[in-house]
Structure formats: C-alpha cells, structure tokens
Coordinates of C-alpha atoms in Angstrom, one line a residue:
Chain L
X5 CA 1.3 11.1 20.7
X6 CA 0.8 10.7 17.0
X7 CA -0.7 13.7 15.0
X8 CA -2.7 13.0 11.8
X9 CA -3.1 15.9 9.6
X10 CA -6.4 15.2 7.5
X11 CA -6.0 17.1 4.1
X12 CA -8.9 15.6 2.3
X13 CA -11.3 18.5 1.9
X14 CA -8.6 20.8 0.5
X15 CA -6.0 18.5 -1.2
X16 CA -8.4 16.2 -2.0
X17 CA -10.7 18.3 -3.8
X18 CA -8.5 21.0 -5.3
X19 CA -8.1 19.1 -8.8
X20 CA -11.6 17.8 -8.8
X21 CA -13.7 19.5 -11.7
X22 CA -17.1 18.4 -10.5
X23 CA -18.5 21.3 -8.3
X24 CA -19.1 20.1 -4.7
X25 CA -22.0 22.2 -2.8
X26 CA -20.4 24.0 0.2
X27 CA -22.8 22.4 2.4
X28 CA -21.4 18.9 1.4
X29 CA -17.8 20.0 2.0
X30 CA -19.0 21.3 5.5
X31 CA -20.7 17.9 6.5
X32 CA -17.6 16.2 5.0
X33 CA -15.4 18.1 7.5
X34 CA -18.0 17.7 10.5
X35 CA -18.1 13.9 9.7
X36 CA -14.0 13.6 9.7
X37 CA -14.1 15.6 13.1
X38 CA -16.7 13.2 14.4
X39 CA -14.7 10.4 13.5
X40 CA -11.9 11.6 15.6
X41 CA -9.6 13.6 13.5
X42 CA -8.3 16.7 15.4
X43 CA -6.5 18.6 12.5
X44 CA -8.2 19.3 9.1
X45 CA -6.9 21.4 6.3
X46 CA -10.5 22.7 5.3
X47 CA -9.9 24.7 2.2
X48 CA -7.5 27.0 0.4
X49 CA -7.4 30.9 -0.4
X50 CA -6.0 30.3 -3.7
X51 CA -7.6 32.6 -6.3
X52 CA -10.9 31.3 -7.4
X53 CA -9.8 31.9 -11.1
X54 CA -7.2 29.0 -10.5
X55 CA -9.3 26.7 -8.4
X56 CA -12.8 27.4 -8.6
X57 CA -13.8 24.2 -6.6
X58 CA -12.1 26.0 -3.6
X59 CA -13.7 29.4 -4.3
X60 CA -16.2 28.9 -1.4
X61 CA -13.4 28.9 1.4
X62 CA -14.8 31.8 3.3
X63 CA -18.4 30.6 3.1
X64 CA -17.4 27.0 4.1
X65 CA -15.6 28.3 7.0
X66 CA -18.5 30.5 8.2
X67 CA -20.6 27.3 8.3
X68 CA -17.9 25.7 10.5
X69 CA -18.2 28.0 13.5
X70 CA -17.5 26.9 16.2
X71 CA -15.0 24.9 14.3
X72 CA -15.4 21.0 14.9
X73 CA -11.8 20.4 14.9
X74 CA -8.4 22.4 14.6
X75 CA -9.3 23.8 10.9
X76 CA -6.4 25.1 8.5
X77 CA -6.5 26.7 4.9
X78 CA -4.0 27.0 2.4
X79 CA -2.8 30.4 1.6
X80 CA -0.7 31.0 -1.4
X81 CA 0.1 34.8 -1.2
X82 CA -0.8 38.2 0.2
X83 CA -4.0 38.4 -1.6
X84 CA -5.0 35.0 -0.3
X85 CA -4.1 36.0 3.1
X86 CA -6.3 39.1 3.0
X87 CA -9.2 36.8 2.2
X88 CA -8.4 34.4 5.0
X89 CA -7.9 37.4 7.4
X90 CA -11.6 38.3 6.6
X91 CA -12.7 34.7 8.1
X92 CA -11.9 33.4 11.7
X93 CA -9.2 30.9 10.6
X94 CA -6.6 30.6 13.1
X95 CA -4.0 28.1 11.1
X96 CA -2.7 28.6 7.7
X97 CA -0.5 26.5 5.4
X98 CA 2.2 27.7 2.8
X99 CA 3.3 25.9 -0.2
X100 CA 6.7 25.7 -1.5
X101 CA 8.9 23.0 -2.9
X102 CA 12.4 21.5 -2.6
X103 CA 12.7 22.1 -6.6
X104 CA 12.7 25.3 -8.3
X105 CA 11.3 23.7 -11.5
X106 CA 8.2 22.6 -9.5
X107 CA 7.6 25.8 -7.7
X108 CA 8.0 27.6 -11.1
X109 CA 5.4 25.6 -12.9
X110 CA 3.1 25.5 -9.8
X111 CA 3.4 29.1 -8.2
X112 CA 5.4 30.6 -10.9
X113 CA 8.1 31.7 -8.6
X114 CA 11.6 30.1 -7.6
X115 CA 11.7 28.5 -4.1
X116 CA 13.7 31.5 -3.0
X117 CA 10.9 34.0 -4.2
X118 CA 8.4 31.8 -2.5
X119 CA 10.3 32.0 0.8
X120 CA 10.3 36.0 0.4
X121 CA 6.7 36.1 -0.2
X122 CA 6.0 33.5 2.5
X123 CA 8.0 35.5 5.2
X124 CA 5.8 38.3 4.5
X125 CA 2.8 36.5 4.5
X126 CA 3.9 34.9 7.9
X127 CA 4.8 38.1 9.6
X128 CA 1.5 39.7 8.5
X129 CA -0.7 36.8 9.7
X130 CA 1.3 36.7 13.0
X131 CA 0.5 40.4 13.5
X132 CA -3.3 39.8 12.8
X133 CA -3.6 36.1 14.6
X134 CA -0.9 36.4 17.6
X135 CA -2.1 32.8 18.4
X136 CA -2.1 31.5 15.2
X137 CA -0.2 28.6 13.6
X138 CA 1.5 28.1 10.5
X139 CA 2.7 25.0 8.5
X140 CA 4.9 25.1 5.5
X141 CA 4.7 22.8 2.7
X142 CA 7.9 21.3 1.3
X143 CA 6.8 19.6 -2.0
X144 CA 8.9 17.2 -4.0
X145 CA 11.2 16.5 -1.1
X146 CA 12.5 13.4 -2.5
X147 CA 11.9 13.7 -6.3
X148 CA 10.7 16.3 -8.9
X149 CA 8.9 15.3 -11.9
X150 CA 10.9 17.7 -14.0
X151 CA 14.3 18.0 -11.8
X152 CA 14.5 14.3 -10.9
X153 CA 16.2 13.2 -7.5
X154 CA 16.5 15.9 -4.7
X155 CA 19.5 15.7 -2.3
X156 CA 18.4 15.4 1.1
X157 CA 20.5 18.5 1.8
X158 CA 18.3 20.6 -0.3
X159 CA 15.3 19.5 1.3
X160 CA 16.8 20.1 4.5
X161 CA 17.8 23.6 3.4
X162 CA 14.2 24.6 2.6
X163 CA 12.6 23.3 5.6
X164 CA 15.2 25.1 7.9
X165 CA 14.6 28.4 6.0
X166 CA 10.9 27.8 6.4
X167 CA 11.3 27.1 10.1
X168 CA 13.4 30.5 10.3
X169 CA 10.7 32.7 8.6
X170 CA 8.3 31.6 11.3
X171 CA 6.7 28.3 10.3
X172 CA 5.5 26.2 13.3
X173 CA 5.7 23.1 11.4
X174 CA 7.0 21.9 8.0
X175 CA 5.3 19.3 6.1
X176 CA 7.8 17.3 4.0
X177 CA 6.1 15.9 1.0
X178 CA 6.6 13.0 -1.4
X179 CA 4.6 14.8 -3.9
X180 CA 4.8 12.2 -6.9
X181 CA 4.8 9.1 -4.5
X182 CA 8.2 7.5 -5.3
X183 CA 10.1 7.5 -2.0
X184 CA 10.9 4.1 -0.1
X185 CA 12.1 4.0 3.3
X186 CA 15.8 4.1 3.1
X187 CA 15.3 7.6 1.5
X188 CA 13.0 8.9 4.5
X189 CA 15.7 7.4 6.7
X190 CA 18.4 9.5 5.0
X191 CA 16.3 12.5 4.9
X192 CA 15.6 12.0 8.7
X193 CA 19.3 11.7 9.6
X194 CA 20.0 14.9 7.4
X195 CA 17.3 16.9 9.4
X196 CA 18.5 15.6 12.5
X197 CA 19.8 18.8 14.6
X198 CA 18.9 20.9 11.9
X199 CA 15.2 20.8 12.2
X200 CA 13.3 20.0 15.6
X201 CA 11.7 16.6 15.1
X202 CA 8.4 17.9 16.7
X203 CA 8.2 20.4 13.8
X204 CA 8.4 17.8 11.1
X205 CA 5.3 16.3 9.5
X206 CA 5.5 13.8 6.5
X207 CA 3.3 14.0 3.7
X208 CA 3.1 10.6 1.6
X209 CA 1.4 9.7 -1.4
X210 CA 0.8 6.1 -2.3
X211 CA 1.1 6.2 -6.1
X212 CA 3.2 3.3 -6.0
X213 CA 2.1 1.4 -2.7
X214 CA 5.0 2.6 -0.5
X215 CA 3.1 5.0 1.6
X216 CA 2.6 2.8 4.8
X217 CA 6.2 1.7 4.5
X218 CA 7.5 5.2 4.4
X219 CA 5.2 5.9 7.5
X220 CA 6.7 3.2 9.4
X221 CA 10.0 4.2 8.8
X222 CA 9.2 8.0 9.7
X223 CA 8.0 6.3 13.0
X224 CA 11.4 4.7 13.5
X225 CA 13.0 7.9 13.1
X226 CA 10.8 9.6 15.6
X227 CA 8.7 11.3 13.5
X228 CA 5.2 11.9 14.9
X229 CA 3.1 13.8 12.6
X230 CA 1.8 12.6 9.2
X231 CA -0.7 14.1 6.6
X232 CA -3.3 11.9 4.8
X233 CA -6.5 12.1 2.8
X234 CA -9.8 10.3 3.5
X235 CA -10.5 8.0 0.9
X236 CA -7.2 8.5 -0.6
X237 CA -8.8 11.5 -2.0
X238 CA -6.6 13.8 -4.5
X239 CA -2.9 13.7 -4.8
X240 CA -2.8 13.5 -8.8
X241 CA -3.7 9.8 -9.3
X242 CA -2.7 8.5 -12.8
X243 CA -6.3 6.9 -13.3
X244 CA -9.5 6.2 -11.1
X245 CA -8.3 3.8 -8.6
X246 CA -4.7 4.6 -8.9
X247 CA -3.0 5.7 -5.4
X248 CA -2.8 9.7 -5.0
X249 CA -2.7 10.7 -1.2
X250 CA -2.0 8.4 1.4
X251 CA -5.6 7.3 2.4
X252 CA -6.3 8.3 6.1
X253 CA -8.1 4.8 6.5
X254 CA -4.8 3.0 5.6
X255 CA -2.8 5.3 8.2
X256 CA -5.3 4.8 10.9
X257 CA -5.5 0.8 10.3
X258 CA -1.8 0.6 10.1
X259 CA -1.1 3.0 13.3
X260 CA -3.8 1.1 15.5
X261 CA -2.6 -2.5 14.4
X262 CA 0.9 -1.3 15.4
X263 CA -0.5 -0.5 18.8
X264 CA -0.6 3.4 18.4
X265 CA -3.7 4.7 19.4
X266 CA -5.1 7.4 17.4
X267 CA -8.6 8.3 18.8
X268 CA -10.1 7.9 15.3
X269 CA -13.1 5.6 14.6
X270 CA -11.9 3.6 11.5
X271 CA -15.8 2.6 10.5
X272 CA -16.9 6.2 11.0
X273 CA -14.0 7.6 9.0
X274 CA -14.6 5.1 6.3
X275 CA -18.0 6.4 5.7
X276 CA -17.1 10.0 5.9
X277 CA -16.0 10.4 2.4
X278 CA -18.7 8.5 0.8
X279 CA -20.9 11.7 0.1
X280 CA -18.1 13.3 -1.6
X281 CA -17.1 10.3 -3.7
X282 CA -20.5 10.1 -4.6
X283 CA -20.8 13.5 -5.7
X284 CA -17.6 12.9 -7.7
X285 CA -19.2 9.8 -9.3
X286 CA -16.6 7.8 -7.8
X287 CA -16.6 4.2 -6.0
X288 CA -14.3 4.0 -2.7
X289 CA -10.9 2.7 -3.6
X290 CA -8.8 3.1 -0.6
X291 CA -7.9 -0.2 1.0
X292 CA -8.7 -0.1 4.7
X293 CA -11.7 1.7 3.6
X294 CA -12.8 -0.9 1.6
X295 CA -12.1 -3.4 4.2
X296 CA -14.0 -1.4 7.0
X297 CA -17.0 -0.7 4.8
X298 CA -17.1 -4.4 4.1
X299 CA -17.3 -4.9 7.8
X300 CA -19.7 -2.1 8.1
X301 CA -21.7 -1.4 5.3
X302 CA -23.4 1.7 4.4
X303 CA -27.0 1.6 5.3
Chain D
X11 CA 19.8 -12.6 -3.2
X12 CA 15.9 -11.8 -2.9
X13 CA 13.6 -14.5 -4.5
X14 CA 10.0 -13.5 -5.7
X15 CA 7.5 -16.1 -6.1
X16 CA 4.8 -15.2 -8.6
X17 CA 1.5 -16.9 -7.6
X18 CA -0.7 -15.0 -10.2
X19 CA -1.3 -17.9 -12.5
X20 CA -2.6 -20.2 -9.7
X21 CA -3.8 -17.8 -6.8
X22 CA -4.9 -15.1 -9.0
X23 CA -7.2 -17.2 -11.1
X24 CA -8.5 -19.9 -8.8
X25 CA -11.4 -17.9 -7.6
X26 CA -12.3 -16.4 -11.0
X27 CA -15.5 -17.7 -12.7
X28 CA -14.8 -16.4 -16.2
X29 CA -12.9 -19.3 -17.9
X30 CA -9.4 -18.2 -19.3
X31 CA -8.4 -20.0 -22.4
X32 CA -5.5 -22.1 -21.6
X33 CA -3.1 -20.6 -24.4
X34 CA -4.0 -17.2 -22.6
X35 CA -2.6 -18.5 -19.5
X36 CA 0.3 -20.0 -20.8
X37 CA 1.2 -16.7 -22.7
X38 CA 0.7 -14.9 -19.3
X39 CA 3.4 -17.2 -17.8
X40 CA 5.7 -16.8 -20.4
X41 CA 5.2 -13.0 -20.4
X42 CA 5.8 -13.4 -16.5
X43 CA 9.0 -15.2 -17.1
X44 CA 10.1 -12.7 -19.9
X45 CA 9.6 -9.8 -17.5
X46 CA 12.4 -11.7 -15.5
X47 CA 10.4 -13.8 -13.1
X48 CA 12.1 -16.8 -12.2
X49 CA 9.6 -18.8 -10.1
X50 CA 6.1 -19.1 -11.0
X51 CA 3.3 -21.0 -9.3
X52 CA 1.4 -22.0 -12.5
X53 CA -1.6 -24.0 -11.6
X54 CA -3.1 -26.2 -9.2
X55 CA -4.3 -30.0 -9.2
X56 CA -7.0 -29.5 -6.9
X57 CA -10.1 -31.4 -8.3
X58 CA -11.6 -29.7 -11.4
X59 CA -15.1 -30.2 -9.7
X60 CA -14.1 -27.6 -7.2
X61 CA -11.9 -25.2 -9.4
X62 CA -12.8 -25.4 -12.9
X63 CA -10.7 -22.7 -13.8
X64 CA -7.7 -24.8 -13.1
X65 CA -8.7 -28.0 -14.7
X66 CA -6.5 -27.4 -17.4
X67 CA -3.5 -27.9 -15.4
X68 CA -2.0 -30.7 -17.2
X69 CA -2.8 -29.2 -20.5
X70 CA -1.1 -25.7 -19.4
X71 CA 1.9 -27.4 -18.3
X72 CA 2.1 -29.3 -21.6
X73 CA 2.1 -26.0 -23.2
X74 CA 4.9 -24.6 -21.2
X75 CA 7.7 -27.4 -22.2
X76 CA 10.7 -26.4 -21.7
X77 CA 9.3 -24.3 -18.8
X78 CA 10.3 -20.5 -19.2
X79 CA 11.0 -20.3 -15.4
X80 CA 11.0 -22.7 -12.6
X81 CA 7.2 -23.7 -12.4
X82 CA 5.3 -25.2 -9.5
X83 CA 1.8 -26.4 -9.2
X84 CA -0.6 -26.7 -6.0
X85 CA -1.3 -30.3 -5.0
X86 CA -3.9 -30.7 -2.3
X87 CA -4.0 -34.7 -1.9
X88 CA -2.8 -38.0 -3.4
X89 CA -5.3 -37.8 -6.0
X90 CA -3.9 -34.4 -7.2
X91 CA -0.5 -35.8 -6.9
X92 CA -1.4 -38.9 -9.2
X93 CA -2.3 -35.9 -12.0
X94 CA 0.4 -34.0 -11.2
X95 CA 2.8 -36.7 -11.7
X96 CA 1.5 -37.2 -15.3
X97 CA 3.1 -34.0 -16.0
X98 CA 6.7 -32.9 -16.1
X99 CA 6.3 -30.8 -13.0
X100 CA 9.3 -30.6 -10.7
X101 CA 8.0 -28.4 -7.9
X102 CA 4.9 -28.8 -6.1
X103 CA 3.3 -26.7 -3.1
X104 CA 1.0 -28.1 -0.4
X105 CA -1.8 -26.1 1.4
X106 CA -2.6 -26.0 5.1
X107 CA -2.9 -23.2 7.8
X108 CA -2.4 -22.3 11.5
X109 CA -5.9 -22.4 12.1
X110 CA -7.9 -25.8 12.4
X111 CA -11.1 -23.6 11.8
X112 CA -9.6 -22.5 8.5
X113 CA -8.4 -25.8 7.1
X114 CA -11.9 -27.4 8.1
X115 CA -13.7 -25.0 6.0
X116 CA -11.2 -25.0 3.1
X117 CA -10.0 -28.6 3.0
X118 CA -11.9 -30.4 5.3
X119 CA -9.4 -31.5 7.3
X120 CA -7.8 -30.4 10.7
X121 CA -4.4 -29.1 10.6
X122 CA -2.9 -32.2 12.2
X123 CA -4.9 -34.4 9.4
X124 CA -3.4 -32.4 6.6
X125 CA 0.1 -32.7 7.8
X126 CA -0.5 -36.5 7.7
X127 CA -1.6 -36.4 4.2
X128 CA 1.1 -34.1 3.2
X129 CA 3.6 -36.5 4.8
X130 CA 2.5 -39.1 2.4
X131 CA 2.2 -36.7 -0.6
X132 CA 5.8 -35.3 -0.2
X133 CA 7.1 -38.9 0.2
X134 CA 5.5 -40.2 -3.1
X135 CA 6.6 -37.2 -4.7
X136 CA 10.2 -37.2 -3.5
X137 CA 10.0 -41.0 -4.8
X138 CA 8.8 -40.0 -8.1
X139 CA 11.2 -36.7 -8.5
X140 CA 14.1 -37.3 -6.5
X141 CA 15.3 -33.7 -7.6
X142 CA 11.9 -32.1 -7.0
X143 CA 11.0 -29.1 -4.7
X144 CA 8.1 -28.8 -2.3
X145 CA 6.7 -25.8 -0.7
X146 CA 4.1 -25.8 2.1
X147 CA 1.8 -22.8 2.7
X148 CA 0.9 -21.9 6.2
X149 CA -2.1 -19.9 5.6
X150 CA -3.9 -17.7 8.3
X151 CA -0.3 -17.4 9.9
X152 CA -1.2 -14.0 11.9
X153 CA -5.1 -14.2 12.2
X154 CA -7.9 -16.5 11.0
X155 CA -11.2 -15.1 9.7
X156 CA -12.9 -17.7 12.0
X157 CA -10.7 -18.1 15.2
X158 CA -9.1 -14.6 15.3
X159 CA -5.6 -13.9 16.2
X160 CA -2.9 -16.8 15.9
X161 CA -0.3 -17.0 18.7
X162 CA 3.4 -16.8 16.8
X163 CA 4.3 -20.4 18.7
X164 CA 1.2 -21.9 16.6
X165 CA 2.6 -20.9 13.3
X166 CA 6.0 -21.8 14.3
X167 CA 4.8 -25.1 15.3
X168 CA 2.8 -25.7 12.1
X169 CA 6.0 -24.6 9.9
X170 CA 8.4 -26.7 11.9
X171 CA 6.2 -29.8 11.4
X172 CA 6.0 -29.0 7.7
X173 CA 9.8 -28.7 7.5
X174 CA 10.1 -32.1 9.2
X175 CA 7.7 -33.9 6.9
X176 CA 10.0 -32.8 4.0
X177 CA 9.1 -29.4 2.8
X178 CA 11.9 -27.5 1.1
X179 CA 10.3 -24.1 2.1
X180 CA 7.2 -22.8 4.0
X181 CA 5.3 -19.9 2.8
X182 CA 4.1 -18.0 5.7
X183 CA 0.7 -16.4 4.7
X184 CA -1.3 -13.4 6.0
X185 CA -4.7 -14.6 4.3
X186 CA -7.0 -12.0 5.2
X187 CA -4.6 -9.2 4.9
X188 CA -4.3 -7.8 8.5
X189 CA -0.6 -8.0 9.7
X190 CA 1.4 -5.0 10.7
X191 CA 5.0 -4.9 10.8
X192 CA 5.2 -5.7 14.7
X193 CA 3.4 -8.8 14.0
X194 CA 5.9 -9.9 11.5
X195 CA 8.7 -8.8 13.7
X196 CA 7.4 -11.0 16.6
X197 CA 6.9 -13.8 14.2
X198 CA 10.2 -13.8 12.7
X199 CA 11.8 -13.8 16.5
X200 CA 9.6 -16.9 17.2
X201 CA 10.8 -18.6 14.0
X202 CA 14.5 -17.8 14.7
X203 CA 16.3 -21.0 15.7
X204 CA 13.4 -23.2 14.9
X205 CA 13.1 -22.7 11.0
X206 CA 16.0 -22.0 8.9
X207 CA 15.8 -18.6 7.6
X208 CA 16.5 -19.6 4.1
X209 CA 13.4 -22.0 4.1
X210 CA 10.9 -19.2 5.0
X211 CA 8.9 -17.1 2.3
X212 CA 6.2 -14.5 3.3
X213 CA 3.0 -14.4 1.6
X214 CA 1.4 -11.2 2.1
X215 CA -1.9 -9.7 1.2
X216 CA -2.6 -5.9 0.9
X217 CA -6.1 -5.9 1.9
X218 CA -5.7 -3.0 4.3
X219 CA -2.7 -1.4 2.6
X220 CA 0.1 -3.0 4.7
X221 CA 1.6 -5.5 2.6
X222 CA 4.8 -3.4 1.5
X223 CA 5.3 -2.4 5.3
X224 CA 5.3 -6.0 6.2
X225 CA 7.8 -6.8 3.5
X226 CA 10.0 -4.3 4.5
X227 CA 9.9 -5.7 8.2
X228 CA 10.7 -9.3 6.7
X229 CA 13.6 -7.9 5.1
X230 CA 15.0 -6.4 8.1
X231 CA 14.6 -9.8 9.9
X232 CA 16.4 -11.4 7.2
X233 CA 13.7 -12.9 5.3
X234 CA 14.7 -13.0 1.4
X235 CA 11.8 -14.8 -0.3
X236 CA 8.2 -13.3 -0.7
X237 CA 5.0 -14.2 -2.7
X238 CA 3.1 -11.9 -4.9
X239 CA 0.8 -11.9 -7.9
X240 CA 1.2 -9.8 -10.9
X241 CA -1.4 -7.1 -11.0
X242 CA -2.5 -7.9 -7.7
X243 CA -4.9 -10.6 -9.1
X244 CA -6.7 -12.9 -6.6
X245 CA -6.4 -13.3 -2.9
X246 CA -10.0 -12.5 -2.0
X247 CA -10.5 -8.9 -2.5
X248 CA -13.7 -7.2 -0.8
X249 CA -14.5 -5.6 -4.2
X250 CA -13.1 -4.9 -7.9
X251 CA -9.9 -2.5 -6.9
X252 CA -9.9 -3.8 -3.3
X253 CA -6.5 -5.2 -2.3
X254 CA -6.0 -8.8 -2.4
X255 CA -2.7 -10.5 -3.0
X256 CA 0.3 -8.1 -2.9
X257 CA 0.8 -6.8 -6.4
X258 CA 4.2 -8.0 -7.9
X259 CA 4.7 -4.6 -9.4
X260 CA 4.3 -2.9 -6.0
X261 CA 6.9 -5.4 -4.7
X262 CA 9.4 -5.0 -7.4
X263 CA 9.1 -1.1 -7.5
X264 CA 9.7 -1.2 -3.7
X265 CA 12.7 -3.4 -3.9
X266 CA 14.5 -1.8 -6.7
X267 CA 14.0 1.5 -5.0
X268 CA 15.4 0.1 -1.8
X269 CA 18.4 -0.6 -4.0
X270 CA 17.8 -4.4 -4.2
X271 CA 17.9 -5.8 -7.7
X272 CA 15.6 -8.2 -8.6
X273 CA 16.3 -8.6 -12.1
X274 CA 12.5 -8.0 -13.3
X275 CA 11.7 -5.3 -15.8
X276 CA 8.9 -3.4 -14.1
X277 CA 7.6 -2.0 -17.6
X278 CA 7.2 -5.5 -18.9
X279 CA 5.7 -6.8 -15.8
X280 CA 3.1 -4.3 -15.7
X281 CA 1.7 -5.2 -19.3
X282 CA 2.1 -9.0 -18.4
X283 CA -1.2 -9.5 -16.7
X284 CA -3.4 -7.2 -19.2
X285 CA -4.4 -9.6 -21.5
X286 CA -5.7 -11.7 -18.2
X287 CA -7.4 -8.7 -16.9
X288 CA -9.0 -8.1 -20.3
X289 CA -10.3 -11.4 -20.4
X290 CA -11.7 -10.7 -16.8
X291 CA -13.3 -7.6 -17.9
X292 CA -11.2 -5.6 -15.3
X293 CA -9.1 -2.7 -15.4
X294 CA -5.7 -2.9 -13.7
X295 CA -5.7 -1.4 -10.0
X296 CA -2.2 -2.5 -8.6
X297 CA -0.6 1.0 -7.8
X298 CA 3.2 0.5 -9.4
X299 CA 1.3 -1.3 -12.2
X300 CA -0.5 1.9 -13.1
X301 CA 2.2 4.2 -12.4
X302 CA 4.2 2.1 -14.9
X303 CA 1.6 1.7 -17.4
X304 CA 1.4 5.6 -17.4
X305 CA 5.0 5.9 -18.1
X306 CA 4.9 3.0 -20.6
X307 CA 1.3 3.0 -22.0
X308 CA -0.1 -0.3 -23.7
X309 CA 0.2 0.2 -27.6

C-alpha cells in the first residue's frame, strides 16, 4: 500500500506573501481530502512573525473539526508545540536537515542542536498526546545549496537519530531538487538495515524534472511513502512555472499508470488547488494537472 | 554511448503560427550544435501549404552549409523527397504510427499505405544519396488519442516493417505523453530479438511529467538513443507551460547527473532556445532550463 503525504497547504503556502483567507485554506484541505488524499500537512506553528501566512494555524485547525483526513502540522520548537497543543492536532512534523549550513540558515541551530530540541519537543508531545504521530524531515538529504553534496552516510545518521528520539517516520528531502535515481538507490542501500523501510518517506522536488524518476527508483527500492504538493505549490521554484515541489497530480498519474491504486480521483485533485492558485494570481502549471483539467475543464 | 536527437527546430516549430525568420532558425540550429548536440532534425519538406512555418526548408539548409551537426529533415512523401533532394541533406525522417486512426487523421493514409509510400521514398533516397541515413517515426506507440491503448505487438510490427523497408533507425513515440515505465519495459521486451536495440530511439513527451522516468526505464532496457526538444518546444502542449516534447535540458541534466556523459553544455543549451521563445512571445518553462538560466542568467 502506497502512502501519499500531501504537503501543499503547509509547504506550498509558507513562502507565499499574498494572504490567503483561512476559510479558503480550509476549503482547500477539504477538497484535497474529498479527492481521496488521506494524510495532509495542514499548517505550521512556526512563529507568525516569520511566516505570517500560516499565523492562522489554530483557527484553521478549529475549522477542520472533525478532520476530513489525517492532518499534521509543522512544529519548529517548544513554543510552537505549546501553540499546537492548544488545538486538537494529533500529528506533528519536525524539521531538520543533513547539513549544518542549511539548518543554521533556516532554523539558526546546528543539526545536533536541532536534534536536542526535537527530542524535548517529541517527549512533550508524546506526554500530551499518547496516541500521537511524529514525522521528522531530513532536508538537503542529497545536496545542500551551501555545503554541496551530502554523503549518504550523513543522511542515514541524521535519519537514524530522528528515529531514536521518537519519530514515527522520517521524510527524506531533496530540498533543492537535484537528485537522480542513482543517488536514491545509493541512499536506500545505505539506509537498509539502519532505518526500517516502512518508516521512510521521500520528499522530492521537481526543480529539474527528475522527481517522478526518483519516485520510480524509490518504489523499486521498496519505499512506500512519498510527499507531494497539489498543483506543485511551493518548494522554492526559481520562477512561476518552474518546478518546486513534486506535484501530487504528477505523482498520482504516474502511480495509477504503473498499476498502483492510490484511491485519489485525479480530476477532483486537479481542481482542488485552483481556488488557491487563483488567490495567488497564478495559472496552473503542474503537468498532469493541466492534462486532467484539459479533459475535465473548470465549469 | 548515448545519442540525443534534437528535434526542436522541426517538431518544436511545426505547430507554431508565428512566422520565425529563416536566419533565426539557422542561428538556433547553430547554437544547439555549439552547445554540443550532434544530431539535429532541422526542418521538414511537408507541403508549405500545410505547414507554412517550415516552407523555408531549402533556404534554411542552404544557410547551414557546411552543417554544424548531423542535420536531418522530415520527408512526408515523394513530392517532399524531390524538394529534399534539391538540397544537400544526407539524413531524412519518415513519419508513420502504430494506429491507423492516427495516420488517417495526420497523413490521410492507413499505416499500411504509409509503409508502401515510405518504401518507395526510402529506395529513391538511397539511390540518390548512397551514404544517406533514414529514420522512421512510429507515433502513438503506446496509446492513440483516437484508438486508445496500443498493444506492444502492434508497435513492434510497424517498427519491424520500417526496418525491413530500409530504415536505419526507428523512433518510437509516445505522442500524447501518457506512458509510464512499465509500458516502456513491456515494449522493450516485445522488441527484443525483433528489432536491433541499436536501431531503436525513444521519443517521449512530458505531457504528464513521466518523460524522464520513461527515459530511465529505456536506459535500463538497453536503449541508447532519445529524442528531445530544446526548451521543450512543441509536442502539442495543452497550454503554454504544459508539457509537450521532453525538454533537452531535462534530458541532459538527468543523464549527466546519472553519470552519463553527453558532451552537451547545459548552460549553453539553456540559452539556445531563448531567441526562438522570444520570437514566439513565450517565457521559458522547461524545468532544467529554468534552473540553468537561474545559475547562468541571460546577459
């Protein structure tokens, strides 16, 4: 069984300056769930000072009771966890990287410091939500924009530490969208025996057109969980139209054509991000989304 | 050794209504060659009544003497061949499909009729250019927009016939950009023993984001020649920004990252299609092209 973790509402919106009304975000999440997506990263409890777009996290989650899917939220630190625990969220995600240069720039900590903080956050979350679920992101798992190529052993080490401090899953991210299949193969081989395969997800970016090829290699190596973003929202594209996050539409099209049932209705999914794109003043650009919209145009 | 057949100047421009001056096309082809591309389909001898954009085929080829790369031209019939033989072209391409419904719509012949015509065209070309080279396109090799899925045995049959009537290479096309890796694997297995692997090229479209994954599968099956189009020009995209032809930039990025030397300078390639895109009033949309331009912006 393949798991798809939809990250559009969080990862797709966090870098967008245009404010999106909370109700439109809630409708987006409901539409994603209605299309058949079962796990959705809904928002982030990062400080609203840093990411004003997601400053409505608590209000958004309050509008999604009962949740239409398994919803998670990014939690950057203990302060974020305090805010998260004022909501009914049962699933959180923590964010570190394989590169100290990257974590220093993004969360002002070394990787080791982030692991210390996350150990405390995870323990506090477990105490408050005994049935809860935690994923840890390992960004720049293949290459860092500041430090260059990352050795597989380094990514394995960070992923292993995250599992040790209590993560239920690690999401291995090709943050700048550079990896090709042989790097995925090498990393999977390095993780084998170190990290249980069922606790690994891949988070690929399609910045250079390689995302589906890397998903195919991940599948071939036994990985069964993949992150993606409806409409390809987010993921630091170079320009409008440039690839950022792997588009969920491309992922669903590929999986279904390979004969892997996803339970997701591609036409419904292709429509789900249109109100968000419209609010951002953008036309859709994700390939399988455009193809699906061509076959099933907006009314 | 991997061969890349650049089809942008022909396949990329044939559906464009905006007239491109002949000298700009010649400069495009010179820039592609300067970037390191060794085989370029330059133009077509289809009737200028049907494709006015390529009505300057003879004039274009005259500007490219001596040729900066191995240049080929599409030839639809004996009349097109007569025009081609008035130039110095040494390489031609003929176009049929695996689906009668598709050839009827596009060239007003059944597949069988097209093979009859091409047999005569190939023989006449061989007589006139004894050192010449001929490729045959098999369009809709996986699925036809009118007839649906195509059985691998049917594609193999058409490809085998093309080899029998004298093609040096068959280019197997996923014309509507639907194939996923398992279909490529199945077709390669069906072709094994029927068509010499070194005479097979794949022509993938990235309409739904699967092109690089299908290239990867083709490589895994021993195929060493792939068609692509600089800037992703052409290939019947649904909308500006939608995927048509596999972008040569995405192909080169992928191959090089996999450790397969191509001899192509990706930065130079990313710039090569900019004057054409500018003439068409379009911004670049190919992913690896945008990434390369971001690292090496136009001056």
